[in-house]
Amino acid sequence: MGVLWTNYVFFMACCSGLGFGSPNRCDEVRKVFQLRQIGPNQLLPLSPRPGLDLQVCMSKNLTCCTKKMEEKYQVAARRDIQNLVQTSSSSLKFLISRNVAAFQGKTFEVLMRQAENHTNAVFQESYRNMADQAVGPVRELFTDISLFLLGSELNIDDLVQRFFDALFPLVYNHLMNPGLSDLSPGYAECVRSSSRDVRPFGGAPSLLADQIARSGVSGKLLLQALHLGIEVINTTDHLQLSRECRRALLKMHYCPHCQGLTQSKPCMGYCLNVMRGCLASMAEIDTHWREFVRSLEGLSARMHGPQDLEQVLLGVHTLLHDAVGHAQKNGPRLSAQVHKLCGPPSRKPAQSVRIQHSSNSRNSRESNPHNTLVRVSGDSLAVRRRDFLNSLRLYRTLYGGLADQLCVSELASGDGLSCWNGTYIVKSYTLRVVGNGIKAQSANPEVKVKGADPVINQIIDKLKHINQLLQGKSIPKLGSLDQIETGSGDAEGRYSGDCDDEDGCGGSGGGEVKRKVSRVSKFGPDVTGDHKHHHHHHHYPPAEDSEMDGRSRSLGLTGAIWVLILPCLHMLMAL
């Protein structure tokens, strides 16, 4: 049997230009070395030589490799695999990035503009006398809501109340106590200041703040999760390979070249062992990534009614119409309260006679014109979210099957073909093929895996955290993601890849910064906790009877919503 193998190897060597009688003994190796830009050609010997100085591509036969070539081949092998990993995830990264841009970019801008236009249209139809003056406060309201939803540290209660405070003088002047001229600036300011005591709009401010906060939590959490998805991809795209892995990749990819076998491919089983060993830590992400996709689907399914940001924003005009109607209905009582606080109305000198249309406004209000406003279905957030999740579902097995996918589609030889087993060209690979994941690698005959990559462990911790939040689970005393992350943003992080003394890093993986990973913004310990008071109706009792005092409208925002500072606040449109 040994004689047969010797003859077979000698035959292959002759066919590859390594035979002693060949005039072009290392030309094919030189050609591929140059074509793949592995290194300068002067590193190659002119003719086959003993490979006594080689550390990985050792062979009893003559070789076309030198120690310097071996080093260059190792760098090339690592680069080739990282390129393949990045290529395999590139479409997923583009999918998530494109939808992040839509959820906080153009589609979001269109939604905000549509909601603002609906609101202005309702004021024009129902309360025409004050509509022009309401444009400014309405624009400020939707600008503030946009900033809040995109991560600015605005207090939702304050910004909503500020809008209703600005609206009250207009309602008082045009609907409750119409006169021939506008209120004087000083009196208008007094009316504005009295709004929080008089509470002319009943529970509307509390309800609007509640709805924006409630739907905003879901929207922010979705964006938070997508940003983490991009961080997972960036982390795995730049995974540092251990020394054992780098040597195994060299042996699999380029050691055949040293024997002139430039067209050979590794056997399937051999390739699986090497790639499952090199990507063992990445395979550990699989369970948590699958749960991540399922959890995003669950969050999306819950984003309806008061949890649906789109529905809430496009319903603001309805709520404001009813709120103004409530103030108008209770006009006499509210006017009496204002008179006690501010005195009788003080007005600017009349410049022209104005005909008031309060009765027309009231009749128009009764007709409820906002019911005729048709919601534009188009490229809505809900439709985009659905399409995104349908596409994301296709990538749920990415990390568990990546090693197998690369071998089947890119690296290994096809069934029935001669292949490289790490030492010879053979008909089939005969050693045991191990499974995926860290535990399975203890029996790997090709790669020694020392343990889980610490950077991968960090990204798994973040996935566990976000999955609990996406599923609506409370995480008491856990704190923000910053407390479980190291090595993201500009902070110093651990080295990715199995460490040993030859790598020059500490035994636990600590060491110099190897790369930067985008930081995931903070969320508080309980984003989706229960809230006792949910206001999902549009009935506003008189101000003195209403107990909708807003104590619950914050939805636990203080210390509960993650402070999401998204990278594209500069993209905000001038609403």
Coordinates of C-alpha atoms in Angstrom, one line a residue:
M1 CA 0.0 0.0 0.0
G2 CA 2.9 2.4 0.9
V3 CA 4.4 1.8 -2.5
L4 CA 1.2 2.6 -4.3
W5 CA 0.9 5.9 -2.4
T6 CA 4.5 6.8 -3.2
N7 CA 3.9 6.1 -6.9
Y8 CA 0.6 8.1 -6.8
V9 CA 2.2 11.1 -5.2
F10 CA 5.2 10.9 -7.6
F11 CA 2.7 10.8 -10.5
M12 CA 0.8 13.8 -9.3
A13 CA 4.0 15.7 -8.7
C14 CA 5.1 15.0 -12.3
C15 CA 1.8 16.2 -13.7
S16 CA 2.1 19.4 -11.6
G17 CA 5.5 20.3 -12.8
L18 CA 7.5 19.0 -9.9
G19 CA 9.0 16.1 -11.7
F20 CA 12.7 16.2 -12.0
G21 CA 12.5 16.1 -15.8
S22 CA 10.1 19.0 -16.1
P23 CA 11.5 22.2 -17.6
N24 CA 8.9 24.4 -15.8
R25 CA 9.1 23.0 -12.4
C26 CA 7.6 25.8 -10.3
D27 CA 6.2 28.0 -13.1
E28 CA 2.5 27.1 -12.3
V29 CA 3.0 27.9 -8.6
R30 CA 4.6 31.2 -9.5
K31 CA 1.8 32.0 -11.9
V32 CA -0.9 31.5 -9.2
F33 CA 1.2 33.3 -6.6
Q34 CA 1.3 36.3 -8.8
L35 CA -2.3 36.1 -10.0
R36 CA -3.7 36.1 -6.5
Q37 CA -1.3 38.8 -5.4
I38 CA 0.0 36.8 -2.5
G39 CA 3.5 38.2 -2.5
P40 CA 6.5 39.1 -4.6
N41 CA 7.7 36.4 -7.0
Q42 CA 11.2 36.6 -5.9
L43 CA 10.1 34.7 -2.8
L44 CA 9.7 31.5 -4.9
P45 CA 12.6 29.2 -5.6
L46 CA 13.5 28.6 -9.2
S47 CA 13.2 24.9 -8.8
P48 CA 11.8 22.4 -6.2
R49 CA 13.8 22.2 -3.1
P50 CA 13.7 20.4 0.3
G51 CA 11.3 22.1 2.6
L52 CA 13.2 21.7 5.8
D53 CA 12.4 25.2 7.1
L54 CA 8.6 24.9 6.6
Q55 CA 6.4 24.8 9.7
V56 CA 3.0 23.8 8.3
C57 CA 3.4 22.7 4.7
M58 CA 5.9 20.0 5.5
S59 CA 6.4 17.2 3.0
K60 CA 8.9 14.4 2.4
N61 CA 8.9 15.5 -1.3
L62 CA 10.6 18.5 -2.8
T63 CA 8.6 21.7 -2.6
C64 CA 8.2 25.0 -4.4
C65 CA 7.6 26.8 -1.0
T66 CA 9.9 28.7 1.3
K67 CA 9.3 29.8 4.8
K68 CA 8.6 33.4 3.6
M69 CA 6.1 32.0 1.1
E70 CA 4.4 30.0 3.8
E71 CA 3.9 33.2 5.8
K72 CA 2.4 35.0 2.9
Y73 CA 0.1 32.0 2.2
Q74 CA -1.1 32.1 5.8
V75 CA -2.0 35.8 5.5
A76 CA -3.8 35.1 2.1
A77 CA -5.7 32.1 3.6
R78 CA -7.0 34.3 6.5
R79 CA -7.9 37.1 4.1
D80 CA -9.7 34.7 1.8
I81 CA -11.9 33.3 4.6
Q82 CA -12.7 36.7 6.0
N83 CA -13.7 37.9 2.6
L84 CA -16.0 34.9 2.2
V85 CA -17.6 35.5 5.6
Q86 CA -18.2 39.2 4.8
T87 CA -19.6 38.3 1.4
S88 CA -22.0 35.8 3.0
S89 CA -23.4 38.4 5.4
S90 CA -23.3 41.4 3.1
S91 CA -26.9 41.1 1.8
L92 CA -28.2 40.7 5.4
K93 CA -26.2 43.8 6.5
F94 CA -27.6 45.8 3.5
L95 CA -31.2 44.6 4.4
I96 CA -30.9 45.8 8.0
S97 CA -29.1 49.0 7.2
R98 CA -31.6 49.9 4.5
N99 CA -34.5 49.5 6.8
V100 CA -32.9 51.4 9.6
A101 CA -32.5 54.3 7.2
A102 CA -36.2 54.0 6.2
F103 CA -37.5 53.7 9.8
Q104 CA -35.6 56.8 10.9
G105 CA -35.2 58.5 7.5
K106 CA -37.4 59.1 4.4
T107 CA -40.3 56.9 5.4
F108 CA -40.4 58.3 8.9
E109 CA -40.2 61.9 7.5
V110 CA -43.1 61.2 5.1
L111 CA -45.2 59.9 8.0
M112 CA -44.5 62.9 10.2
R113 CA -45.3 65.3 7.4
Q114 CA -48.5 63.4 6.6
A115 CA -49.5 63.5 10.3
E116 CA -48.8 67.3 10.5
N117 CA -50.7 68.0 7.3
H118 CA -53.7 66.0 8.5
T119 CA -53.7 68.1 11.7
N120 CA -53.5 71.4 9.8
A121 CA -56.3 70.2 7.5
V122 CA -58.6 69.5 10.4
F123 CA -58.0 72.9 11.9
Q124 CA -58.7 74.5 8.5
E125 CA -61.9 72.6 8.1
S126 CA -63.3 72.7 11.6
Y127 CA -61.7 75.8 13.3
R128 CA -60.8 78.0 10.4
N129 CA -60.5 81.2 12.4
M130 CA -57.6 79.9 14.4
A131 CA -56.1 77.6 11.8
D132 CA -53.4 79.9 10.5
Q133 CA -52.2 80.8 13.9
A134 CA -52.1 77.1 14.9
V135 CA -49.7 76.2 12.1
G136 CA -46.7 77.2 14.2
P137 CA -47.6 75.3 17.4
V138 CA -48.5 72.2 15.3
R139 CA -45.2 72.3 13.5
E140 CA -43.3 72.6 16.8
L141 CA -45.3 69.7 18.2
F142 CA -44.4 67.3 15.4
T143 CA -40.8 68.5 15.3
D144 CA -40.5 67.7 19.0
I145 CA -42.2 64.4 18.6
S146 CA -39.8 63.5 15.8
L147 CA -36.8 64.4 18.0
F148 CA -38.2 62.4 20.8
L149 CA -38.8 59.3 18.7
L150 CA -35.4 59.6 17.1
G151 CA -33.7 59.5 20.5
S152 CA -33.5 63.1 21.8
E153 CA -33.8 63.3 25.6
L154 CA -37.0 65.3 25.5
N155 CA -39.7 64.7 28.1
I156 CA -42.8 63.6 26.2
D157 CA -45.2 65.0 28.8
D158 CA -43.5 68.5 28.7
L159 CA -43.5 68.8 24.9
V160 CA -47.1 67.7 24.6
Q161 CA -48.2 70.0 27.4
R162 CA -46.2 72.9 25.8
F163 CA -48.2 72.5 22.6
F164 CA -51.6 72.5 24.4
D165 CA -50.5 75.5 26.4
A166 CA -49.8 77.4 23.2
L167 CA -53.1 76.2 21.7
F168 CA -55.3 77.4 24.6
P169 CA -55.0 81.2 23.9
L170 CA -56.1 80.5 20.3
V171 CA -59.1 78.5 21.4
Y172 CA -60.0 81.0 24.0
N173 CA -59.7 83.9 21.6
H174 CA -61.5 82.4 18.6
L175 CA -63.9 79.9 20.0
M176 CA -64.7 80.7 23.7
N177 CA -64.5 84.5 23.8
P178 CA -64.4 85.8 20.2
G179 CA -63.8 89.5 19.8
L180 CA -63.1 92.1 17.1
S181 CA -59.3 91.8 17.7
D182 CA -56.8 89.4 19.1
L183 CA -55.9 89.2 22.7
S184 CA -53.1 91.5 23.9
P185 CA -49.8 89.7 24.2
G186 CA -49.8 90.0 28.0
Y187 CA -53.3 88.6 28.4
A188 CA -52.6 85.8 25.9
E189 CA -49.6 84.8 28.0
C190 CA -51.7 84.8 31.1
V191 CA -54.2 82.5 29.3
R192 CA -51.4 80.3 28.2
S193 CA -50.0 80.1 31.8
S194 CA -53.5 79.2 33.2
S195 CA -53.8 76.2 30.9
R196 CA -52.3 73.7 33.4
D197 CA -54.6 74.9 36.2
V198 CA -57.8 75.2 34.1
R199 CA -57.1 72.1 32.0
P200 CA -59.3 73.1 29.1
F201 CA -58.6 70.0 27.0
G202 CA -59.5 67.5 29.7
G203 CA -57.4 64.3 29.4
A204 CA -56.2 65.0 25.9
P205 CA -52.6 66.0 26.8
S206 CA -52.3 62.9 29.0
L207 CA -53.7 60.7 26.4
L208 CA -51.5 62.0 23.6
A209 CA -48.4 61.8 25.7
D210 CA -49.4 58.2 26.7
Q211 CA -49.9 57.2 23.1
I212 CA -46.7 58.7 21.7
A213 CA -44.7 57.2 24.6
R214 CA -46.4 53.8 24.3
S215 CA -45.8 53.5 20.5
G216 CA -42.5 55.2 20.8
V217 CA -41.2 52.5 23.1
S218 CA -41.9 49.9 20.5
G219 CA -40.4 52.0 17.7
K220 CA -37.3 52.8 19.6
L221 CA -36.9 49.2 20.7
L222 CA -37.2 48.0 17.0
L223 CA -34.5 50.5 16.0
Q224 CA -32.3 49.5 18.9
A225 CA -32.6 45.8 17.9
L226 CA -31.7 46.6 14.3
H227 CA -28.6 48.5 15.3
L228 CA -27.6 45.6 17.4
G229 CA -28.2 43.3 14.4
I230 CA -25.7 45.4 12.5
E231 CA -23.2 45.2 15.4
V232 CA -23.5 41.4 15.4
I233 CA -22.7 41.4 11.7
N234 CA -19.8 43.8 12.0
T235 CA -18.4 41.7 14.9
T236 CA -18.5 38.5 13.0
D237 CA -17.3 40.1 9.8
H238 CA -14.1 41.1 11.5
L239 CA -13.7 38.0 13.8
Q240 CA -10.0 37.5 14.7
L241 CA -8.9 33.9 13.9
S242 CA -6.9 31.9 16.3
R243 CA -3.4 30.8 15.6
E244 CA -4.6 27.2 15.3
C245 CA -7.2 28.2 12.8
R246 CA -4.8 30.2 10.7
R247 CA -2.4 27.3 10.5
A248 CA -5.3 25.0 9.6
L249 CA -6.5 27.3 6.8
L250 CA -3.0 27.6 5.4
K251 CA -2.7 23.8 5.4
M252 CA -6.1 23.4 3.7
H253 CA -5.8 26.2 1.1
Y254 CA -2.2 26.6 0.1
C255 CA -0.1 23.7 1.2
P256 CA -1.2 21.8 -1.9
H257 CA 0.4 24.7 -3.9
C258 CA 3.8 23.8 -2.4
Q259 CA 3.5 20.4 -4.1
G260 CA 2.4 22.0 -7.4
L261 CA -1.3 21.1 -6.8
T262 CA -2.6 24.6 -7.6
Q263 CA -6.0 23.3 -8.8
S264 CA -6.8 21.0 -5.9
K265 CA -9.7 21.5 -3.5
P266 CA -10.1 20.2 0.0
C267 CA -12.2 17.1 0.6
M268 CA -15.7 18.0 1.9
G269 CA -15.2 16.3 5.3
Y270 CA -11.8 17.9 5.7
C271 CA -13.2 21.4 4.8
L272 CA -16.0 20.9 7.3
N273 CA -13.7 20.1 10.1
V274 CA -11.4 23.1 9.4
M275 CA -14.3 25.6 9.0
R276 CA -16.4 24.3 11.9
G277 CA -13.3 24.6 14.0
C278 CA -12.5 28.1 12.9
L279 CA -16.1 29.3 13.1
A280 CA -17.0 27.4 16.3
S281 CA -17.5 30.5 18.3
M282 CA -19.6 32.0 15.6
A283 CA -21.9 29.0 15.6
E284 CA -22.6 29.7 19.2
I285 CA -24.6 32.8 18.0
D286 CA -27.0 30.6 16.1
T287 CA -29.5 29.9 18.9
H288 CA -29.6 33.5 20.0
W289 CA -29.8 34.8 16.5
R290 CA -32.8 32.6 15.7
E291 CA -34.5 33.8 18.8
F292 CA -33.6 37.4 17.8
V293 CA -35.5 37.0 14.5
R294 CA -38.5 35.4 16.3
S295 CA -38.5 38.1 18.9
L296 CA -38.5 40.8 16.3
E297 CA -41.5 39.1 14.7
G298 CA -43.3 39.0 18.1
L299 CA -42.6 42.7 18.6
S300 CA -43.9 43.6 15.2
A301 CA -47.1 41.5 15.9
R302 CA -47.7 43.6 19.0
M303 CA -47.2 46.9 17.2
H304 CA -50.9 47.7 16.5
G305 CA -53.4 50.0 18.0
P306 CA -51.7 52.2 20.7
Q307 CA -48.4 50.3 20.0
D308 CA -48.4 51.2 16.3
L309 CA -46.5 54.5 15.9
E310 CA -47.9 55.0 12.4
Q311 CA -51.5 54.6 13.6
V312 CA -50.9 56.9 16.6
L313 CA -49.3 59.7 14.6
L314 CA -52.0 59.6 11.9
G315 CA -54.6 59.7 14.7
V316 CA -53.2 62.9 16.3
H317 CA -55.5 65.1 14.3
T318 CA -58.5 63.2 15.6
L319 CA -57.4 63.6 19.1
L320 CA -56.7 67.3 18.7
H321 CA -60.1 67.9 17.0
D322 CA -61.9 66.3 19.9
A323 CA -59.8 68.1 22.5
V324 CA -60.6 71.5 21.0
G325 CA -64.2 70.5 20.8
H326 CA -64.1 69.6 24.5
A327 CA -62.8 73.1 25.3
Q328 CA -65.4 74.8 23.2
K329 CA -68.2 72.7 24.8
N330 CA -67.1 73.8 28.2
G331 CA -66.4 77.4 27.2
P332 CA -68.5 79.2 29.7
R333 CA -67.1 77.4 32.7
L334 CA -63.5 77.7 31.4
S335 CA -63.9 81.4 30.6
A336 CA -65.1 82.0 34.2
Q337 CA -62.0 80.3 35.5
V338 CA -59.7 82.3 33.2
H339 CA -61.4 85.5 34.3
K340 CA -60.7 84.7 37.9
L341 CA -57.0 84.2 37.1
C342 CA -56.4 86.8 34.4
G343 CA -59.2 89.3 34.7
P344 CA -61.5 90.3 31.8
P345 CA -60.1 89.9 28.3
S346 CA -57.6 92.5 27.1
R347 CA -57.4 92.9 23.4
K348 CA -55.3 94.7 20.8
P349 CA -56.8 97.8 19.2
A350 CA -59.2 96.7 16.5
Q351 CA -57.8 97.5 13.0
S352 CA -60.7 96.0 11.0
V353 CA -64.0 94.4 11.7
R354 CA -63.8 90.7 11.8
I355 CA -66.8 88.5 11.4
Q356 CA -66.6 85.5 13.7
H357 CA -67.5 82.1 12.5
S358 CA -67.8 80.3 15.8
S359 CA -71.2 78.8 14.8
N360 CA -69.8 77.6 11.5
S361 CA -66.8 76.2 13.4
R362 CA -69.1 74.4 15.7
N363 CA -71.2 73.0 12.9
S364 CA -68.1 71.9 11.1
R365 CA -66.8 70.3 14.2
E366 CA -70.0 68.3 14.5
S367 CA -69.5 67.0 11.0
N368 CA -66.1 65.6 12.1
P369 CA -64.3 66.2 8.8
H370 CA -61.2 64.3 9.8
N371 CA -63.2 61.1 9.2
T372 CA -62.9 61.9 5.5
L373 CA -59.1 62.0 5.5
V374 CA -57.9 58.9 3.9
R375 CA -54.8 57.2 5.2
V376 CA -52.2 56.8 2.5
S377 CA -51.3 53.1 2.4
G378 CA -48.2 53.4 0.1
D379 CA -44.8 52.6 1.5
S380 CA -46.0 52.8 5.1
L381 CA -43.9 51.8 8.1
A382 CA -46.1 48.8 8.8
V383 CA -45.8 47.5 5.2
R384 CA -42.0 48.1 5.2
R385 CA -41.7 46.4 8.6
R386 CA -43.7 43.4 7.3
D387 CA -41.6 43.1 4.2
F388 CA -38.4 43.5 6.2
L389 CA -39.3 40.7 8.6
N390 CA -40.2 38.4 5.7
S391 CA -36.7 38.9 4.2
L392 CA -35.0 38.7 7.6
R393 CA -36.5 35.3 8.2
L394 CA -34.4 33.9 5.3
Y395 CA -31.3 34.6 7.3
R396 CA -32.3 33.1 10.6
T397 CA -29.9 30.1 10.1
L398 CA -26.9 32.2 8.9
Y399 CA -24.6 31.6 11.8
G400 CA -25.4 28.0 12.5
G401 CA -24.8 26.9 8.9
L402 CA -22.1 29.3 7.8
A403 CA -19.2 26.8 7.9
D404 CA -21.2 24.2 5.9
Q405 CA -22.4 26.8 3.4
L406 CA -18.9 28.0 2.7
C407 CA -17.6 24.5 2.2
V408 CA -20.5 23.4 0.0
S409 CA -20.7 26.5 -2.2
E410 CA -17.1 27.9 -2.2
L411 CA -14.3 25.7 -0.8
A412 CA -14.6 22.0 -1.0
S413 CA -14.3 19.5 -3.9
G414 CA -17.5 18.0 -5.3
D415 CA -18.6 14.4 -4.6
G416 CA -16.7 11.7 -6.3
L417 CA -13.7 14.0 -7.3
S418 CA -10.2 13.6 -6.0
C419 CA -9.5 16.0 -3.2
W420 CA -6.9 17.3 -0.8
N421 CA -7.0 15.8 2.7
G422 CA -4.3 17.9 4.2
T423 CA -1.4 15.6 3.2
Y424 CA -2.3 13.9 -0.1
I425 CA -4.7 13.9 -3.0
V426 CA -7.2 11.2 -2.2
K427 CA -10.6 9.9 -3.3
S428 CA -12.3 10.6 0.0
Y429 CA -11.6 11.9 3.5
T430 CA -11.6 9.2 6.1
L431 CA -11.3 11.0 9.5
R432 CA -14.2 11.8 11.7
V433 CA -16.2 14.9 10.9
V434 CA -17.3 16.9 13.9
G435 CA -20.4 19.0 14.4
N436 CA -20.9 22.7 14.8
G437 CA -20.3 24.7 18.0
I438 CA -17.6 24.8 20.7
K439 CA -18.5 21.5 22.5
A440 CA -18.2 19.5 19.3
Q441 CA -14.6 20.6 18.6
S442 CA -13.0 18.6 21.3
A443 CA -12.9 15.7 18.8
N444 CA -11.8 17.8 15.8
P445 CA -8.8 16.2 14.2
E446 CA -7.8 19.3 12.2
V447 CA -8.2 22.3 14.5
K448 CA -7.6 22.6 18.2
V449 CA -10.3 25.0 19.7
K450 CA -9.4 26.3 23.1
G451 CA -12.7 27.9 24.0
A452 CA -15.3 30.5 23.1
D453 CA -14.2 33.8 21.7
P454 CA -14.7 36.5 24.4
V455 CA -15.9 39.1 21.9
I456 CA -18.5 36.6 20.6
N457 CA -19.6 36.0 24.2
Q458 CA -20.2 39.7 24.6
I459 CA -22.3 39.9 21.5
I460 CA -24.3 36.8 22.7
D461 CA -24.9 38.6 26.0
K462 CA -26.3 41.6 24.1
L463 CA -28.5 39.3 22.0
K464 CA -29.9 37.7 25.2
H465 CA -30.6 41.1 26.7
I466 CA -32.4 42.5 23.6
N467 CA -34.3 39.3 23.1
Q468 CA -35.8 39.6 26.6
L469 CA -36.8 43.2 25.9
L470 CA -38.2 42.4 22.5
Q471 CA -40.3 39.7 24.2
G472 CA -41.6 42.3 26.7
K473 CA -39.8 40.8 29.7
S474 CA -38.7 42.9 32.6
I475 CA -35.0 42.8 33.4
P476 CA -34.7 44.2 37.0
K477 CA -31.3 45.3 38.3
L478 CA -29.6 44.4 35.0
G479 CA -29.0 48.0 33.9
S480 CA -28.0 49.2 30.5
L481 CA -26.3 47.3 27.7
D482 CA -23.1 49.2 28.5
Q483 CA -22.8 47.2 31.7
I484 CA -22.5 43.9 29.7
E485 CA -20.6 45.3 26.8
T486 CA -16.8 45.7 26.4
G487 CA -15.0 46.6 23.3
S488 CA -17.8 48.6 21.6
G489 CA -17.6 52.2 20.5
D490 CA -14.3 53.8 21.3
A491 CA -13.8 51.9 24.6
E492 CA -11.0 49.4 24.9
G493 CA -12.2 45.9 24.2
R494 CA -11.0 42.3 24.3
Y495 CA -9.1 40.5 21.6
S496 CA -11.3 38.4 19.3
G497 CA -9.9 35.0 18.6
D498 CA -8.5 32.2 20.7
C499 CA -5.4 33.5 22.6
D500 CA -2.2 31.8 23.4
D501 CA 1.3 32.9 24.3
E502 CA 2.3 33.1 20.6
D503 CA -0.5 35.5 19.9
G504 CA 0.8 37.9 22.5
C505 CA -2.4 38.3 24.4
G506 CA -3.5 37.6 27.9
G507 CA -4.9 34.2 29.0
S508 CA -8.4 35.5 29.3
G509 CA -8.4 37.3 26.0
G510 CA -7.7 40.8 27.4
G511 CA -5.3 42.9 25.4
E512 CA -4.9 45.7 23.0
V513 CA -7.8 47.1 21.0
K514 CA -8.1 45.1 17.8
R515 CA -11.1 46.9 16.3
K516 CA -13.9 49.2 17.0
V517 CA -17.5 48.1 17.1
S518 CA -20.4 50.5 17.0
R519 CA -21.9 51.1 20.4
V520 CA -25.4 50.1 21.1
S521 CA -27.4 52.8 22.9
K522 CA -28.6 52.4 26.4
F523 CA -32.0 51.2 27.5
G524 CA -33.2 51.2 31.1
P525 CA -34.1 48.1 33.0
D526 CA -37.7 47.9 32.2
V527 CA -38.9 49.3 28.9
T528 CA -42.1 47.4 28.5
G529 CA -43.3 47.1 32.0
D530 CA -47.0 47.0 33.0
H531 CA -48.8 50.3 33.4
K532 CA -51.9 50.7 35.4
H533 CA -53.6 53.4 33.5
H534 CA -54.1 52.9 29.7
H535 CA -56.2 55.5 28.0
H536 CA -57.3 54.3 24.6
H537 CA -60.5 56.3 24.1
H538 CA -61.4 59.8 23.0
H539 CA -63.9 60.8 25.7
Y540 CA -62.9 63.8 27.8
P541 CA -64.9 64.6 30.9
P542 CA -65.0 68.2 32.2
A543 CA -61.7 69.4 33.6
E544 CA -62.7 69.4 37.2
D545 CA -64.0 65.8 37.0
S546 CA -61.2 64.3 35.0
E547 CA -58.7 62.3 36.9
M548 CA -56.5 61.6 33.9
D549 CA -53.8 63.5 35.6
G550 CA -50.9 62.1 33.6
R551 CA -49.3 60.3 36.5
S552 CA -49.3 57.2 34.3
R553 CA -48.7 58.8 31.0
S554 CA -44.9 58.7 31.2
L555 CA -45.1 54.8 30.9
G556 CA -42.2 54.6 33.2
L557 CA -40.1 56.7 30.9
T558 CA -37.9 58.0 33.6
G559 CA -35.3 55.3 34.0
A560 CA -37.3 53.0 31.7
I561 CA -36.7 54.1 28.1
W562 CA -33.2 53.4 26.8
V563 CA -31.6 56.7 25.7
L564 CA -31.3 56.0 22.0
I565 CA -29.0 58.5 20.4
L566 CA -29.3 57.5 16.8
P567 CA -26.6 58.4 14.3
C568 CA -28.9 60.2 11.9
L569 CA -30.5 63.0 13.9
H570 CA -28.8 65.3 11.4
M571 CA -31.2 63.9 8.8
L572 CA -34.2 65.3 10.5
M573 CA -36.3 67.4 8.2
A574 CA -37.5 70.8 9.0
L575 CA -41.1 69.8 9.7

